[in-house]
């Protein structure tokens, strides 16, 4: 029983697929008691991998966030790490965007993070936990984006929020950081995206495990003096 109690507890949102799922699986392999969240798919697979720690919900909903956090605490009684891997992407120039597109980008990438923070803040202060949010490589450069202006608007706002929350939470021993992936092709990636992979300075595109390993390090005691930072995990993409 002591060994079980000593194992840290993580909540990974956006963990039904992609980087979120890779992160959840990696933390679980490292001994974390990992809770995952799904919204539309993959429940059976998740139940097999994370038995008793699978939650359905929409993290843009305050009620769902509070319910998910309560369920995590009911099972494991504490929370040491929160990894927020939610954030939709819409490509195209701003000229072709409607207000609903912009609203969706902000709600999915930025407001969802704030909603989750509000639901979990008290417990994270109690357990002196750490947050990880996902940005986008090059977000700090504030460059014009021809094909992803709405997405980078949302990620820039998220970075500003991460740093503000980091300063607010530091007196409570809570760390708040961002990891920013570069080009990480997935099964539904366009041919244009796949073609760009050859331009990554490191010689290959990113993989989910690259981010997962960075998350594990950032949550570890080795990074206990790091907060309010954004680290590109991108193989030099967007330098």
PDB file of C-alpha atoms in Angstrom:
ATOM      1  CA  UNK A   1       0.000   0.000   0.000  1.00  0.00           C
ATOM      2  CA  UNK A   2       2.850   2.396   0.752  1.00  0.00           C
ATOM      3  CA  UNK A   3       4.328   1.877  -2.705  1.00  0.00           C
ATOM      4  CA  UNK A   4       0.988   2.668  -4.350  1.00  0.00           C
ATOM      5  CA  UNK A   5       0.575   5.820  -2.250  1.00  0.00           C
ATOM      6  CA  UNK A   6       4.074   7.013  -3.146  1.00  0.00           C
ATOM      7  CA  UNK A   7       3.464   6.905  -6.877  1.00  0.00           C
ATOM      8  CA  UNK A   8       2.682  10.380  -8.265  1.00  0.00           C
ATOM      9  CA  UNK A   9      -0.657  11.164  -9.889  1.00  0.00           C
ATOM     10  CA  UNK A  10      -1.103  12.874 -13.263  1.00  0.00           C
ATOM     11  CA  UNK A  11      -4.100  14.155 -15.186  1.00  0.00           C
ATOM     12  CA  UNK A  12      -3.572  14.367 -18.956  1.00  0.00           C
ATOM     13  CA  UNK A  13      -6.285  16.072 -20.985  1.00  0.00           C
ATOM     14  CA  UNK A  14      -6.616  15.600 -24.733  1.00  0.00           C
ATOM     15  CA  UNK A  15      -5.289  12.112 -24.152  1.00  0.00           C
ATOM     16  CA  UNK A  16      -7.462  10.029 -26.477  1.00  0.00           C
ATOM     17  CA  UNK A  17      -4.921  10.391 -29.284  1.00  0.00           C
ATOM     18  CA  UNK A  18      -1.778  12.111 -30.508  1.00  0.00           C
ATOM     19  CA  UNK A  19       0.718  13.799 -28.222  1.00  0.00           C
ATOM     20  CA  UNK A  20      -1.665  13.626 -25.281  1.00  0.00           C
ATOM     21  CA  UNK A  21      -1.998   9.846 -25.554  1.00  0.00           C
ATOM     22  CA  UNK A  22       1.753   9.410 -26.067  1.00  0.00           C
ATOM     23  CA  UNK A  23       2.352  11.492 -22.950  1.00  0.00           C
ATOM     24  CA  UNK A  24      -0.149   9.545 -20.863  1.00  0.00           C
ATOM     25  CA  UNK A  25       1.334   6.206 -21.910  1.00  0.00           C
ATOM     26  CA  UNK A  26       4.865   7.408 -21.170  1.00  0.00           C
ATOM     27  CA  UNK A  27       3.983   8.686 -17.710  1.00  0.00           C
ATOM     28  CA  UNK A  28       2.194   5.439 -16.941  1.00  0.00           C
ATOM     29  CA  UNK A  29       5.279   3.447 -17.950  1.00  0.00           C
ATOM     30  CA  UNK A  30       7.330   5.624 -15.606  1.00  0.00           C
ATOM     31  CA  UNK A  31       5.091   4.694 -12.682  1.00  0.00           C
ATOM     32  CA  UNK A  32       2.692   7.617 -12.587  1.00  0.00           C
ATOM     33  CA  UNK A  33      -0.928   6.899 -11.741  1.00  0.00           C
ATOM     34  CA  UNK A  34      -2.209   8.494 -14.918  1.00  0.00           C
ATOM     35  CA  UNK A  35      -5.752   9.739 -15.510  1.00  0.00           C
ATOM     36  CA  UNK A  36      -6.891  10.374 -19.065  1.00  0.00           C
ATOM     37  CA  UNK A  37      -9.778  12.301 -20.562  1.00  0.00           C
ATOM     38  CA  UNK A  38     -11.721  11.489 -23.703  1.00  0.00           C
ATOM     39  CA  UNK A  39     -14.533  13.319 -25.411  1.00  0.00           C
ATOM     40  CA  UNK A  40     -15.580  11.487 -28.564  1.00  0.00           C
ATOM     41  CA  UNK A  41     -13.632   8.282 -29.132  1.00  0.00           C
ATOM     42  CA  UNK A  42     -11.223   5.543 -28.034  1.00  0.00           C
ATOM     43  CA  UNK A  43     -12.818   4.744 -24.698  1.00  0.00           C
ATOM     44  CA  UNK A  44     -12.311   0.979 -24.927  1.00  0.00           C
ATOM     45  CA  UNK A  45      -8.618   1.325 -25.752  1.00  0.00           C
ATOM     46  CA  UNK A  46      -8.153   3.820 -22.950  1.00  0.00           C
ATOM     47  CA  UNK A  47      -9.925   1.604 -20.423  1.00  0.00           C
ATOM     48  CA  UNK A  48      -7.523  -1.220 -21.275  1.00  0.00           C
ATOM     49  CA  UNK A  49      -4.472   0.991 -20.822  1.00  0.00           C
ATOM     50  CA  UNK A  50      -5.630   3.081 -17.861  1.00  0.00           C
ATOM     51  CA  UNK A  51      -8.202   0.972 -15.971  1.00  0.00           C
ATOM     52  CA  UNK A  52     -10.262   2.943 -13.478  1.00  0.00           C
ATOM     53  CA  UNK A  53      -8.689   6.242 -14.505  1.00  0.00           C
ATOM     54  CA  UNK A  54     -10.594   7.170 -17.666  1.00  0.00           C
ATOM     55  CA  UNK A  55     -12.914  10.181 -17.645  1.00  0.00           C
ATOM     56  CA  UNK A  56     -15.217  11.574 -20.281  1.00  0.00           C
ATOM     57  CA  UNK A  57     -15.617  15.321 -20.515  1.00  0.00           C
ATOM     58  CA  UNK A  58     -15.216  18.562 -22.413  1.00  0.00           C
ATOM     59  CA  UNK A  59     -12.511  20.681 -20.794  1.00  0.00           C
ATOM     60  CA  UNK A  60     -14.046  23.875 -22.119  1.00  0.00           C
ATOM     61  CA  UNK A  61     -16.876  23.176 -19.660  1.00  0.00           C
ATOM     62  CA  UNK A  62     -16.420  24.374 -16.087  1.00  0.00           C
ATOM     63  CA  UNK A  63     -18.782  21.699 -14.788  1.00  0.00           C
ATOM     64  CA  UNK A  64     -16.944  18.925 -16.636  1.00  0.00           C
ATOM     65  CA  UNK A  65     -13.554  20.121 -15.385  1.00  0.00           C
ATOM     66  CA  UNK A  66     -14.732  20.183 -11.788  1.00  0.00           C
ATOM     67  CA  UNK A  67     -16.292  16.744 -12.182  1.00  0.00           C
ATOM     68  CA  UNK A  68     -13.114  15.266 -13.700  1.00  0.00           C
ATOM     69  CA  UNK A  69     -10.894  16.681 -10.963  1.00  0.00           C
ATOM     70  CA  UNK A  70     -13.262  15.348  -8.302  1.00  0.00           C
ATOM     71  CA  UNK A  71     -13.143  11.906  -9.912  1.00  0.00           C
ATOM     72  CA  UNK A  72      -9.335  11.935  -9.939  1.00  0.00           C
ATOM     73  CA  UNK A  73      -9.232  12.810  -6.251  1.00  0.00           C
ATOM     74  CA  UNK A  74     -11.828  10.191  -5.406  1.00  0.00           C
ATOM     75  CA  UNK A  75      -9.601   7.508  -6.928  1.00  0.00           C
ATOM     76  CA  UNK A  76      -6.129   8.671  -5.893  1.00  0.00           C
ATOM     77  CA  UNK A  77      -6.545  11.462  -3.361  1.00  0.00           C
ATOM     78  CA  UNK A  78      -3.925  13.811  -4.776  1.00  0.00           C
ATOM     79  CA  UNK A  79      -2.655  15.413  -7.979  1.00  0.00           C
ATOM     80  CA  UNK A  80       1.016  15.976  -8.754  1.00  0.00           C
ATOM     81  CA  UNK A  81       0.944  16.858 -12.431  1.00  0.00           C
ATOM     82  CA  UNK A  82      -1.516  18.308 -14.942  1.00  0.00           C
ATOM     83  CA  UNK A  83      -0.724  18.071 -18.652  1.00  0.00           C
ATOM     84  CA  UNK A  84      -3.099  19.969 -20.916  1.00  0.00           C
ATOM     85  CA  UNK A  85      -2.887  18.599 -24.459  1.00  0.00           C
ATOM     86  CA  UNK A  86      -6.101  20.120 -25.812  1.00  0.00           C
ATOM     87  CA  UNK A  87      -6.023  22.525 -28.729  1.00  0.00           C
ATOM     88  CA  UNK A  88      -7.626  22.368 -32.171  1.00  0.00           C
ATOM     89  CA  UNK A  89      -5.942  23.745 -35.275  1.00  0.00           C
ATOM     90  CA  UNK A  90      -7.475  25.649 -38.188  1.00  0.00           C
ATOM     91  CA  UNK A  91      -5.258  26.429 -41.175  1.00  0.00           C
ATOM     92  CA  UNK A  92      -5.593  29.329 -43.551  1.00  0.00           C
ATOM     93  CA  UNK A  93      -5.085  33.101 -43.703  1.00  0.00           C
ATOM     94  CA  UNK A  94      -7.024  35.374 -41.389  1.00  0.00           C
ATOM     95  CA  UNK A  95      -8.752  36.897 -44.425  1.00  0.00           C
ATOM     96  CA  UNK A  96     -10.656  33.664 -44.837  1.00  0.00           C
ATOM     97  CA  UNK A  97     -11.564  33.260 -41.166  1.00  0.00           C
ATOM     98  CA  UNK A  98     -14.882  34.083 -39.596  1.00  0.00           C
ATOM     99  CA  UNK A  99     -15.423  35.215 -36.038  1.00  0.00           C
ATOM    100  CA  UNK A 100     -16.549  31.715 -35.096  1.00  0.00           C
ATOM    101  CA  UNK A 101     -13.206  30.316 -36.279  1.00  0.00           C
ATOM    102  CA  UNK A 102     -11.311  32.744 -34.071  1.00  0.00           C
ATOM    103  CA  UNK A 103     -13.630  32.108 -31.161  1.00  0.00           C
ATOM    104  CA  UNK A 104     -13.106  28.367 -31.518  1.00  0.00           C
ATOM    105  CA  UNK A 105      -9.311  28.729 -31.594  1.00  0.00           C
ATOM    106  CA  UNK A 106      -9.331  30.809 -28.420  1.00  0.00           C
ATOM    107  CA  UNK A 107     -11.804  28.555 -26.641  1.00  0.00           C
ATOM    108  CA  UNK A 108     -10.026  25.325 -27.564  1.00  0.00           C
ATOM    109  CA  UNK A 109      -6.423  26.434 -27.030  1.00  0.00           C
ATOM    110  CA  UNK A 110      -6.610  29.139 -24.382  1.00  0.00           C
ATOM    111  CA  UNK A 111      -9.899  29.248 -22.502  1.00  0.00           C
ATOM    112  CA  UNK A 112      -9.885  25.475 -22.001  1.00  0.00           C
ATOM    113  CA  UNK A 113      -6.550  25.838 -20.194  1.00  0.00           C
ATOM    114  CA  UNK A 114      -7.910  28.576 -17.956  1.00  0.00           C
ATOM    115  CA  UNK A 115     -11.034  26.547 -17.187  1.00  0.00           C
ATOM    116  CA  UNK A 116      -8.915  23.577 -16.148  1.00  0.00           C
ATOM    117  CA  UNK A 117      -6.646  25.736 -13.990  1.00  0.00           C
ATOM    118  CA  UNK A 118      -9.639  27.143 -12.143  1.00  0.00           C
ATOM    119  CA  UNK A 119     -10.913  23.633 -11.403  1.00  0.00           C
ATOM    120  CA  UNK A 120      -7.622  22.236 -10.167  1.00  0.00           C
ATOM    121  CA  UNK A 121      -5.844  25.229  -8.604  1.00  0.00           C
ATOM    122  CA  UNK A 122      -6.661  24.502  -4.956  1.00  0.00           C
ATOM    123  CA  UNK A 123      -5.549  20.873  -5.170  1.00  0.00           C
ATOM    124  CA  UNK A 124      -2.361  21.740  -7.042  1.00  0.00           C
ATOM    125  CA  UNK A 125      -1.458  24.222  -4.325  1.00  0.00           C
ATOM    126  CA  UNK A 126      -2.096  21.590  -1.692  1.00  0.00           C
ATOM    127  CA  UNK A 127       0.072  18.998  -3.452  1.00  0.00           C
ATOM    128  CA  UNK A 128       2.676  21.463  -4.835  1.00  0.00           C
ATOM    129  CA  UNK A 129       2.130  20.078  -8.315  1.00  0.00           C
ATOM    130  CA  UNK A 130       3.261  21.131 -11.780  1.00  0.00           C
ATOM    131  CA  UNK A 131       1.380  22.097 -14.924  1.00  0.00           C
ATOM    132  CA  UNK A 132       2.493  21.551 -18.520  1.00  0.00           C
ATOM    133  CA  UNK A 133       0.753  23.240 -21.454  1.00  0.00           C
ATOM    134  CA  UNK A 134       1.479  22.770 -25.152  1.00  0.00           C
ATOM    135  CA  UNK A 135       2.299  25.736 -27.341  1.00  0.00           C
ATOM    136  CA  UNK A 136       3.759  25.872 -30.849  1.00  0.00           C
ATOM    137  CA  UNK A 137       7.375  26.203 -31.943  1.00  0.00           C
ATOM    138  CA  UNK A 138       8.321  29.801 -32.661  1.00  0.00           C
ATOM    139  CA  UNK A 139       5.398  31.288 -30.755  1.00  0.00           C
ATOM    140  CA  UNK A 140       7.662  33.732 -28.909  1.00  0.00           C
ATOM    141  CA  UNK A 141       8.971  35.285 -32.118  1.00  0.00           C
ATOM    142  CA  UNK A 142       5.637  37.044 -32.784  1.00  0.00           C
ATOM    143  CA  UNK A 143       6.178  36.586 -36.522  1.00  0.00           C
ATOM    144  CA  UNK A 144       3.385  36.961 -39.060  1.00  0.00           C
ATOM    145  CA  UNK A 145       1.741  33.625 -39.909  1.00  0.00           C
ATOM    146  CA  UNK A 146       0.316  33.285 -43.383  1.00  0.00           C
ATOM    147  CA  UNK A 147      -1.404  29.928 -42.864  1.00  0.00           C
ATOM    148  CA  UNK A 148      -1.913  29.717 -39.112  1.00  0.00           C
ATOM    149  CA  UNK A 149      -2.633  33.209 -37.816  1.00  0.00           C
ATOM    150  CA  UNK A 150      -5.663  32.241 -35.725  1.00  0.00           C
ATOM    151  CA  UNK A 151      -3.865  29.291 -34.144  1.00  0.00           C
ATOM    152  CA  UNK A 152      -0.808  31.354 -33.218  1.00  0.00           C
ATOM    153  CA  UNK A 153      -2.995  34.104 -31.808  1.00  0.00           C
ATOM    154  CA  UNK A 154      -4.428  31.542 -29.401  1.00  0.00           C
ATOM    155  CA  UNK A 155      -1.049  30.022 -28.541  1.00  0.00           C
ATOM    156  CA  UNK A 156       0.473  33.466 -27.925  1.00  0.00           C
ATOM    157  CA  UNK A 157      -2.352  34.221 -25.515  1.00  0.00           C
ATOM    158  CA  UNK A 158      -1.767  30.852 -23.851  1.00  0.00           C
ATOM    159  CA  UNK A 159       1.928  31.616 -23.347  1.00  0.00           C
ATOM    160  CA  UNK A 160       1.076  34.945 -21.726  1.00  0.00           C
ATOM    161  CA  UNK A 161      -1.369  33.194 -19.425  1.00  0.00           C
ATOM    162  CA  UNK A 162       1.135  30.455 -18.544  1.00  0.00           C
ATOM    163  CA  UNK A 163       3.674  33.036 -17.397  1.00  0.00           C
ATOM    164  CA  UNK A 164       1.128  35.014 -15.413  1.00  0.00           C
ATOM    165  CA  UNK A 165      -0.183  31.905 -13.680  1.00  0.00           C
ATOM    166  CA  UNK A 166       3.385  30.732 -13.024  1.00  0.00           C
ATOM    167  CA  UNK A 167       4.128  33.926 -11.112  1.00  0.00           C
ATOM    168  CA  UNK A 168       0.873  33.708  -9.163  1.00  0.00           C
ATOM    169  CA  UNK A 169       1.413  30.066  -8.202  1.00  0.00           C
ATOM    170  CA  UNK A 170       5.154  30.150  -7.450  1.00  0.00           C
ATOM    171  CA  UNK A 171       4.660  31.161  -3.780  1.00  0.00           C
ATOM    172  CA  UNK A 172       2.647  27.947  -3.328  1.00  0.00           C
ATOM    173  CA  UNK A 173       5.396  25.741  -4.752  1.00  0.00           C
ATOM    174  CA  UNK A 174       3.474  25.128  -7.988  1.00  0.00           C
ATOM    175  CA  UNK A 175       5.322  25.193 -11.317  1.00  0.00           C
ATOM    176  CA  UNK A 176       3.726  26.172 -14.639  1.00  0.00           C
ATOM    177  CA  UNK A 177       5.520  25.675 -17.971  1.00  0.00           C
ATOM    178  CA  UNK A 178       4.941  25.280 -21.672  1.00  0.00           C
ATOM    179  CA  UNK A 179       6.430  22.852 -24.191  1.00  0.00           C
ATOM    180  CA  UNK A 180       6.148  23.809 -27.855  1.00  0.00           C
ATOM    181  CA  UNK A 181       6.203  21.110 -30.535  1.00  0.00           C
ATOM    182  CA  UNK A 182       7.268  21.812 -34.092  1.00  0.00           C
ATOM    183  CA  UNK A 183       6.287  19.738 -37.078  1.00  0.00           C
ATOM    184  CA  UNK A 184       4.773  16.493 -35.783  1.00  0.00           C
ATOM    185  CA  UNK A 185       3.043  14.708 -38.678  1.00  0.00           C
ATOM    186  CA  UNK A 186       0.140  12.429 -37.806  1.00  0.00           C
ATOM    187  CA  UNK A 187      -1.940   9.923 -39.724  1.00  0.00           C
ATOM    188  CA  UNK A 188      -4.267  12.611 -41.053  1.00  0.00           C
ATOM    189  CA  UNK A 189      -1.541  15.132 -41.946  1.00  0.00           C
ATOM    190  CA  UNK A 190      -1.725  16.750 -45.362  1.00  0.00           C
ATOM    191  CA  UNK A 191       0.810  15.940 -48.083  1.00  0.00           C
ATOM    192  CA  UNK A 192       2.129  19.499 -47.788  1.00  0.00           C
ATOM    193  CA  UNK A 193       2.820  18.965 -44.085  1.00  0.00           C
ATOM    194  CA  UNK A 194       4.577  15.679 -44.759  1.00  0.00           C
ATOM    195  CA  UNK A 195       6.714  17.344 -47.439  1.00  0.00           C
ATOM    196  CA  UNK A 196       7.857  20.010 -44.980  1.00  0.00           C
ATOM    197  CA  UNK A 197       9.321  17.342 -42.713  1.00  0.00           C
ATOM    198  CA  UNK A 198      12.532  17.304 -44.748  1.00  0.00           C
ATOM    199  CA  UNK A 199      13.132  20.957 -43.802  1.00  0.00           C
ATOM    200  CA  UNK A 200      13.468  20.322 -40.064  1.00  0.00           C
ATOM    201  CA  UNK A 201      17.092  21.235 -39.155  1.00  0.00           C
ATOM    202  CA  UNK A 202      17.503  18.151 -36.949  1.00  0.00           C
ATOM    203  CA  UNK A 203      16.880  15.959 -39.972  1.00  0.00           C
ATOM    204  CA  UNK A 204      13.510  14.501 -39.039  1.00  0.00           C
ATOM    205  CA  UNK A 205      10.070  15.679 -37.942  1.00  0.00           C
ATOM    206  CA  UNK A 206       8.974  15.478 -34.342  1.00  0.00           C
ATOM    207  CA  UNK A 207       7.431  12.427 -32.729  1.00  0.00           C
ATOM    208  CA  UNK A 208       4.963  12.143 -29.915  1.00  0.00           C
ATOM    209  CA  UNK A 209       7.574  10.506 -27.703  1.00  0.00           C
ATOM    210  CA  UNK A 210       9.841  13.547 -28.057  1.00  0.00           C
ATOM    211  CA  UNK A 211       7.205  15.616 -26.292  1.00  0.00           C
ATOM    212  CA  UNK A 212       6.326  12.850 -23.859  1.00  0.00           C
ATOM    213  CA  UNK A 213       9.920  12.534 -22.668  1.00  0.00           C
ATOM    214  CA  UNK A 214      10.171  16.312 -22.270  1.00  0.00           C
ATOM    215  CA  UNK A 215       6.960  16.317 -20.219  1.00  0.00           C
ATOM    216  CA  UNK A 216       8.316  13.626 -17.893  1.00  0.00           C
ATOM    217  CA  UNK A 217      11.486  15.625 -17.305  1.00  0.00           C
ATOM    218  CA  UNK A 218       9.622  18.896 -16.774  1.00  0.00           C
ATOM    219  CA  UNK A 219       7.385  17.239 -14.182  1.00  0.00           C
ATOM    220  CA  UNK A 220      10.334  15.656 -12.379  1.00  0.00           C
ATOM    221  CA  UNK A 221      12.274  16.942  -9.391  1.00  0.00           C
ATOM    222  CA  UNK A 222      15.180  17.655 -11.746  1.00  0.00           C
ATOM    223  CA  UNK A 223      13.182  20.613 -13.089  1.00  0.00           C
ATOM    224  CA  UNK A 224      11.921  21.837  -9.717  1.00  0.00           C
ATOM    225  CA  UNK A 225      13.472  25.308 -10.174  1.00  0.00           C
ATOM    226  CA  UNK A 226      11.969  25.905 -13.621  1.00  0.00           C
ATOM    227  CA  UNK A 227       8.699  27.799 -13.942  1.00  0.00           C
ATOM    228  CA  UNK A 228       7.120  30.276 -16.330  1.00  0.00           C
ATOM    229  CA  UNK A 229       9.193  28.961 -19.229  1.00  0.00           C
ATOM    230  CA  UNK A 230       8.486  27.867 -22.780  1.00  0.00           C
ATOM    231  CA  UNK A 231      10.764  25.229 -24.313  1.00  0.00           C
ATOM    232  CA  UNK A 232      10.635  24.346 -28.006  1.00  0.00           C
ATOM    233  CA  UNK A 233      10.837  20.607 -28.591  1.00  0.00           C
ATOM    234  CA  UNK A 234      11.051  20.929 -32.330  1.00  0.00           C
ATOM    235  CA  UNK A 235      14.413  19.842 -33.747  1.00  0.00           C
ATOM    236  CA  UNK A 236      15.189  23.433 -34.657  1.00  0.00           C
ATOM    237  CA  UNK A 237      11.931  24.005 -36.542  1.00  0.00           C
ATOM    238  CA  UNK A 238      11.049  27.714 -36.743  1.00  0.00           C
ATOM    239  CA  UNK A 239      14.518  28.907 -35.708  1.00  0.00           C
TER     240      UNK A 239
END
